[in-house]
Amino acid sequence: MKLQRKNRLRALSLGAVAVSGALALTACGSDDAGTKPSGTSSSAAAGSIKCDGAKGQLLADGSSAQKNAIDAWVKEFSQACGVQINYKGAGSGAGVTSFNQGQIAFAGSDSALKPEDVLASKKVCKGGQGIDLPMVGGPIALGYNVPGVDDLVLDAPTLAKIFDSKIQKWNDAAIKKLNPSAKLPDLKIQAFHRSEDSGTTDNFTKYLIATTPDNWKYEGGKAWQAKGGQAASGSAGVAQGVKQNPGAIGYFELSYAKDMTTVAVATGAKTPVKPSTDSATADIAAAKVVGTGSDLTLKLDYNTKAEGAYPLTLVTYEIVCDKGNKPETLPATKAFLTYLASEDGQKVLSENDYAPIPAEIIAKVRTTVAGLS
């Protein structure tokens, strides 16, 4: 009995030493704040990230449409390089404003910089200017909350009238015509839109202007201009409004449409198209680069009638200076954007309901990021 007790104590002692050693190794691999030092990784994906001298922290803001993608990227990059990245996602308009005020290292915007924005950026980008780098693609889903209706088809004219308060009931004749077998209720429509300046709004209204100008006579832009409807902050706010209110419909990036039904858009193709990463990629693949110099602004085809191509897509741009980035944040900015544009970085998009940027375009983005100074 004494011998058994002695052996048991010896085993416990060895186990304690092993645990102590493991804790010591863990401590050696972390800094005082608990983050991993530059160049270390906790996952296979993070292991392929090149930190290239990245350190400190980055402040960024802008598009809420890409917030879920940015969060996934930040998790991997921070684990690999120990850089803290704070991306607020307050909307494209807020991001561009903060960038041109020199408050952030980069901005995210679902709309390319306007000429006046480029001019303003020259005050911050010493010797250069702000440029648009397409990094995230995705469909603008139209989520709806209509009890008893699981498959809803809408076209551009009907959408324009719904969001301009011209169609106010779900059993309206125009909706019935597109959905002859659906049991449409006598229920008031609550159309949710963004309350703040938004690139998602800009892209949604560009689609309406391009496809049904007779029914959407507003000039477009980041600010919502149509009458009526319900306003909510950010893509998350619009999605929440739709989920909580029977009769609601709203627009937001696909990753916010989880646990809700989405509209199939009638484009003139044989079959109405549902939002998906594949259907968005099919549309973005036809986009053309219309930016000049290092700017890679894209022109999307909102009027597509190609089978399986979803017409309501957006591209989110990361906005940086081509020259004149702040030296204290340039290494981290370049390393982070290099990862986003890499093959592994783009894979993160499809894993999170976003559409990767087509190969020919993302190759140009990689070259441009490498040349930032």
XYZ file of C-alpha atoms in Angstrom:
373
model
C 0.000 0.000 0.000
C 2.838 2.368 0.927
C 4.553 1.608 -2.405
C 1.339 2.344 -4.388
C 0.850 5.599 -2.509
C 4.463 6.592 -3.186
C 4.084 5.888 -6.945
C 0.838 7.850 -7.087
C 2.457 10.884 -5.445
C 5.407 10.651 -7.836
C 3.016 10.644 -10.867
C 1.153 13.686 -9.555
C 4.439 15.477 -9.029
C 5.572 14.774 -12.609
C 2.197 15.964 -13.933
C 2.535 19.228 -12.032
C 6.000 19.790 -13.512
C 4.649 19.155 -17.034
C 1.803 21.654 -16.567
C 4.196 24.186 -15.064
C 6.538 23.770 -18.029
C 3.683 24.224 -20.503
C 2.570 27.401 -18.747
C 6.118 28.704 -18.818
C 6.367 28.075 -22.557
C 3.031 29.834 -23.079
C 4.251 32.820 -21.085
C 7.417 32.990 -23.192
C 5.291 33.128 -26.352
C 3.199 36.105 -25.221
C 3.865 39.693 -24.304
C 2.576 41.382 -21.150
C -0.714 42.295 -22.820
C -1.386 38.698 -23.798
C -0.962 39.217 -27.558
C 1.363 37.189 -29.741
C 4.640 38.805 -30.776
C 5.252 39.681 -34.432
C 5.685 36.682 -36.666
C 3.879 34.103 -34.522
C 0.647 32.347 -35.426
C -2.072 30.225 -33.851
C -3.607 28.841 -37.064
C -2.608 27.505 -40.434
C -4.136 30.514 -42.209
C -2.365 32.987 -39.938
C 0.881 31.088 -40.502
C 1.030 32.286 -44.121
C 0.745 35.972 -43.169
C 3.867 38.107 -43.684
C 4.127 40.736 -40.941
C 7.041 42.659 -42.552
C 7.752 44.854 -39.536
C 4.097 45.500 -38.656
C 3.640 46.654 -35.078
C 1.520 48.841 -32.823
C -2.094 49.503 -33.717
C -4.197 50.650 -36.646
C -7.327 52.761 -36.482
C -9.746 52.406 -39.388
C -13.393 53.132 -40.124
C -15.971 53.003 -42.882
C -18.217 50.505 -44.626
C -20.413 48.478 -42.300
C -21.076 46.073 -45.197
C -17.548 44.672 -44.886
C -17.459 44.696 -41.064
C -17.944 40.933 -40.740
C -15.141 40.315 -43.235
C -12.823 42.779 -41.492
C -13.498 41.105 -38.132
C -12.496 37.716 -39.574
C -9.357 39.175 -41.158
C -8.357 41.059 -38.013
C -8.592 37.886 -35.937
C -6.107 36.073 -38.182
C -3.766 39.029 -38.720
C -3.606 40.024 -35.063
C -2.785 36.456 -34.070
C 0.037 36.378 -36.602
C 1.545 39.814 -36.091
C 0.449 41.094 -32.695
C -0.995 44.274 -34.256
C -4.168 45.701 -32.733
C -6.657 46.850 -35.377
C -9.738 48.839 -34.440
C -12.227 49.058 -37.329
C -15.387 50.918 -36.304
C -17.629 50.255 -39.312
C -19.603 53.482 -38.870
C -20.460 53.719 -42.580
C -18.696 54.611 -45.808
C -19.316 58.338 -45.442
C -17.845 58.423 -41.948
C -14.828 56.439 -43.139
C -13.993 58.795 -46.013
C -14.423 61.831 -43.750
C -12.142 60.401 -41.069
C -9.534 59.413 -43.664
C -9.447 62.882 -45.194
C -9.082 64.366 -41.721
C -6.022 62.221 -41.098
C -7.626 60.348 -38.199
C -7.273 56.779 -39.527
C -4.750 54.654 -41.428
C -7.250 53.451 -44.012
C -10.968 53.653 -44.750
C -13.490 51.203 -46.148
C -16.059 52.509 -48.622
C -18.677 50.825 -50.795
C -18.392 53.789 -53.155
C -15.249 55.026 -54.863
C -13.846 58.411 -53.905
C -15.500 61.369 -55.611
C -13.275 64.021 -57.267
C -13.764 66.355 -54.312
C -12.757 63.555 -51.933
C -9.573 62.921 -53.918
C -8.761 66.641 -53.803
C -9.278 66.727 -50.035
C -7.103 63.633 -49.581
C -4.057 65.440 -50.982
C -3.827 67.443 -47.754
C -3.348 64.212 -45.828
C -1.398 62.203 -48.423
C 1.737 64.339 -48.661
C 2.957 64.111 -52.241
C 0.156 61.758 -53.214
C -3.598 61.184 -52.983
C -6.213 58.739 -51.807
C -6.836 55.699 -54.017
C -9.521 52.990 -54.150
C -8.483 49.338 -53.834
C -11.337 46.846 -54.474
C -11.003 44.214 -51.749
C -14.442 42.830 -50.860
C -17.282 41.804 -53.139
C -20.784 40.784 -52.271
C -24.461 40.895 -53.084
C -26.795 43.437 -51.522
C -29.471 41.126 -50.181
C -33.070 42.231 -49.853
C -34.236 40.595 -46.658
C -37.944 40.569 -45.847
C -40.309 39.537 -43.070
C -43.672 38.538 -44.530
C -45.363 35.704 -42.603
C -46.291 32.779 -44.834
C -44.212 33.939 -47.818
C -40.976 31.990 -48.241
C -40.233 32.599 -51.932
C -40.635 36.184 -53.070
C -39.720 37.549 -56.488
C -39.410 41.288 -57.125
C -38.099 43.305 -60.055
C -36.476 46.735 -60.223
C -39.668 48.781 -60.913
C -41.500 47.105 -58.022
C -38.548 47.577 -55.659
C -38.341 51.256 -56.612
C -42.026 51.759 -55.841
C -41.762 49.886 -52.537
C -38.811 51.950 -51.310
C -40.394 55.181 -52.546
C -43.654 54.437 -50.672
C -45.604 54.101 -53.936
C -46.500 50.482 -53.104
C -47.591 50.183 -49.468
C -49.236 46.760 -49.079
C -47.798 43.299 -49.662
C -50.885 42.186 -51.611
C -50.452 45.004 -54.155
C -51.278 43.990 -57.722
C -47.694 44.520 -58.934
C -46.333 42.104 -56.316
C -49.131 39.602 -57.025
C -48.246 39.602 -60.726
C -44.665 38.577 -59.925
C -45.779 36.007 -57.340
C -49.010 34.426 -58.661
C -48.873 31.372 -56.380
C -47.889 33.172 -53.162
C -50.394 33.895 -50.399
C -49.644 37.582 -50.021
C -51.187 39.132 -46.888
C -53.015 42.446 -46.579
C -50.069 43.740 -44.564
C -48.429 47.171 -44.527
C -44.923 47.342 -45.979
C -42.204 48.818 -43.771
C -39.210 49.607 -45.984
C -36.013 50.059 -43.977
C -33.117 52.174 -45.238
C -29.859 53.469 -43.785
C -30.001 56.531 -41.551
C -26.388 57.618 -42.168
C -24.341 58.177 -45.321
C -23.820 54.712 -46.733
C -22.068 53.166 -49.699
C -24.612 50.346 -49.587
C -27.338 52.941 -50.115
C -25.297 54.429 -52.956
C -24.993 51.049 -54.699
C -28.636 50.114 -54.122
C -29.864 53.385 -55.595
C -27.374 53.160 -58.488
C -29.043 49.867 -59.347
C -32.497 51.491 -59.305
C -31.305 54.474 -61.365
C -29.668 52.209 -63.943
C -32.533 49.731 -64.282
C -35.714 51.723 -63.734
C -35.053 55.469 -64.084
C -38.741 56.193 -64.721
C -39.586 54.882 -61.262
C -36.557 56.205 -59.372
C -36.057 59.873 -60.123
C -33.594 60.668 -57.324
C -29.994 61.587 -58.100
C -28.529 58.902 -55.830
C -25.542 59.040 -53.529
C -24.689 57.894 -50.023
C -27.592 59.754 -48.357
C -31.102 58.297 -48.572
C -33.379 60.608 -50.584
C -36.698 58.848 -51.092
C -39.797 59.611 -49.079
C -41.133 57.610 -46.144
C -39.769 54.343 -44.873
C -37.941 53.490 -41.662
C -34.341 54.536 -40.971
C -31.795 52.448 -39.081
C -28.073 52.727 -38.433
C -25.660 50.438 -40.243
C -26.306 47.179 -42.062
C -26.776 45.497 -38.685
C -29.449 48.020 -37.703
C -31.403 47.598 -40.936
C -31.228 43.808 -40.650
C -32.429 43.953 -37.050
C -35.319 46.199 -38.062
C -36.437 43.692 -40.691
C -36.212 40.750 -38.283
C -38.262 42.502 -35.596
C -41.077 43.926 -37.727
C -43.608 41.831 -39.698
C -44.113 43.451 -43.097
C -40.557 44.798 -43.205
C -38.039 44.738 -46.047
C -34.528 46.174 -46.160
C -31.207 46.070 -48.000
C -27.866 44.955 -46.553
C -24.848 42.814 -47.352
C -25.543 39.076 -47.500
C -23.695 38.194 -44.289
C -26.353 40.153 -42.376
C -29.163 38.101 -43.933
C -28.652 35.001 -41.840
C -31.863 33.500 -40.434
C -34.117 35.475 -42.770
C -35.610 35.038 -46.221
C -34.283 37.045 -49.175
C -35.803 38.293 -52.428
C -35.034 36.650 -55.768
C -34.537 39.470 -58.267
C -36.135 39.215 -61.712
C -33.510 40.530 -64.139
C -34.883 39.437 -67.501
C -32.940 36.176 -67.314
C -34.893 32.935 -67.516
C -34.825 32.451 -63.741
C -34.951 35.122 -60.982
C -31.639 35.244 -59.115
C -31.109 34.873 -55.376
C -28.182 36.609 -53.665
C -25.157 34.361 -53.121
C -21.400 34.627 -53.297
C -21.415 32.760 -56.620
C -24.136 34.910 -58.195
C -22.342 38.080 -57.056
C -18.987 36.891 -58.384
C -20.651 36.190 -61.740
C -21.661 39.860 -61.911
C -18.423 41.347 -60.537
C -16.390 39.314 -63.043
C -17.842 41.537 -65.771
C -16.761 44.748 -63.995
C -14.280 47.063 -65.689
C -11.472 49.061 -64.076
C -12.211 52.728 -64.739
C -9.783 54.297 -62.257
C -6.581 55.966 -63.415
C -3.023 55.532 -62.173
C -2.945 53.478 -58.983
C -6.691 53.882 -58.457
C -8.652 50.708 -59.230
C -12.250 51.943 -59.223
C -14.611 49.446 -60.879
C -17.730 49.954 -62.978
C -20.369 47.309 -62.224
C -23.059 46.057 -64.607
C -26.376 46.634 -62.832
C -28.305 45.790 -66.001
C -26.978 42.262 -66.371
C -29.362 39.658 -67.767
C -26.846 36.833 -67.650
C -28.174 33.582 -66.211
C -27.155 33.200 -62.578
C -25.725 36.736 -62.257
C -27.139 38.735 -59.349
C -27.409 42.396 -60.387
C -27.470 44.046 -56.975
C -23.808 43.793 -56.016
C -21.308 46.059 -54.377
C -17.545 46.242 -54.111
C -15.969 47.626 -50.968
C -12.777 49.598 -51.477
C -9.980 50.047 -48.976
C -8.846 53.658 -49.253
C -5.215 54.565 -48.602
C -2.693 57.095 -49.844
C -0.708 56.011 -52.877
C 2.115 58.148 -51.439
C 2.372 59.956 -48.135
C 0.993 57.318 -45.740
C 2.025 57.989 -42.147
C 5.402 56.281 -41.554
C 4.412 54.996 -38.102
C 1.454 53.021 -39.479
C 2.636 52.267 -43.047
C 4.281 48.868 -42.301
C 1.175 47.563 -40.517
C -1.163 49.008 -43.167
C 0.787 47.410 -46.021
C 1.074 44.058 -44.223
C -2.639 43.982 -43.417
C -3.740 44.932 -46.938
C -1.242 42.461 -48.399
C -2.924 39.721 -46.385
C -6.433 40.860 -47.437
C -5.461 40.694 -51.109
C -3.645 37.368 -50.786
C -5.103 34.038 -51.821
C -5.632 33.077 -48.173
C -7.176 36.449 -47.379
C -9.644 36.209 -50.239
C -10.609 32.690 -49.136
C -11.856 34.229 -45.893
C -14.488 36.101 -47.913
C -16.211 33.049 -49.355
C -16.168 31.461 -45.891
C -18.123 34.464 -44.543
C -20.774 35.023 -47.263
C -18.738 37.538 -49.264
C -17.559 37.298 -52.864
C -13.816 37.238 -53.616
C -12.526 39.812 -56.076
C -11.877 38.245 -59.524
C -8.294 37.051 -60.060
C -7.302 39.594 -62.729
C -8.416 42.532 -60.573
C -7.017 41.309 -57.244
C -3.639 40.767 -58.929
C -3.562 44.490 -59.707
C -4.486 45.263 -56.100
C -1.504 43.206 -54.852
C 0.870 45.123 -57.116
C -0.530 48.472 -55.974
C -0.321 47.579 -52.261
C 3.316 46.526 -52.690
C 4.074 49.993 -54.049
C 2.463 52.058 -51.274
C 4.854 54.522 -49.685
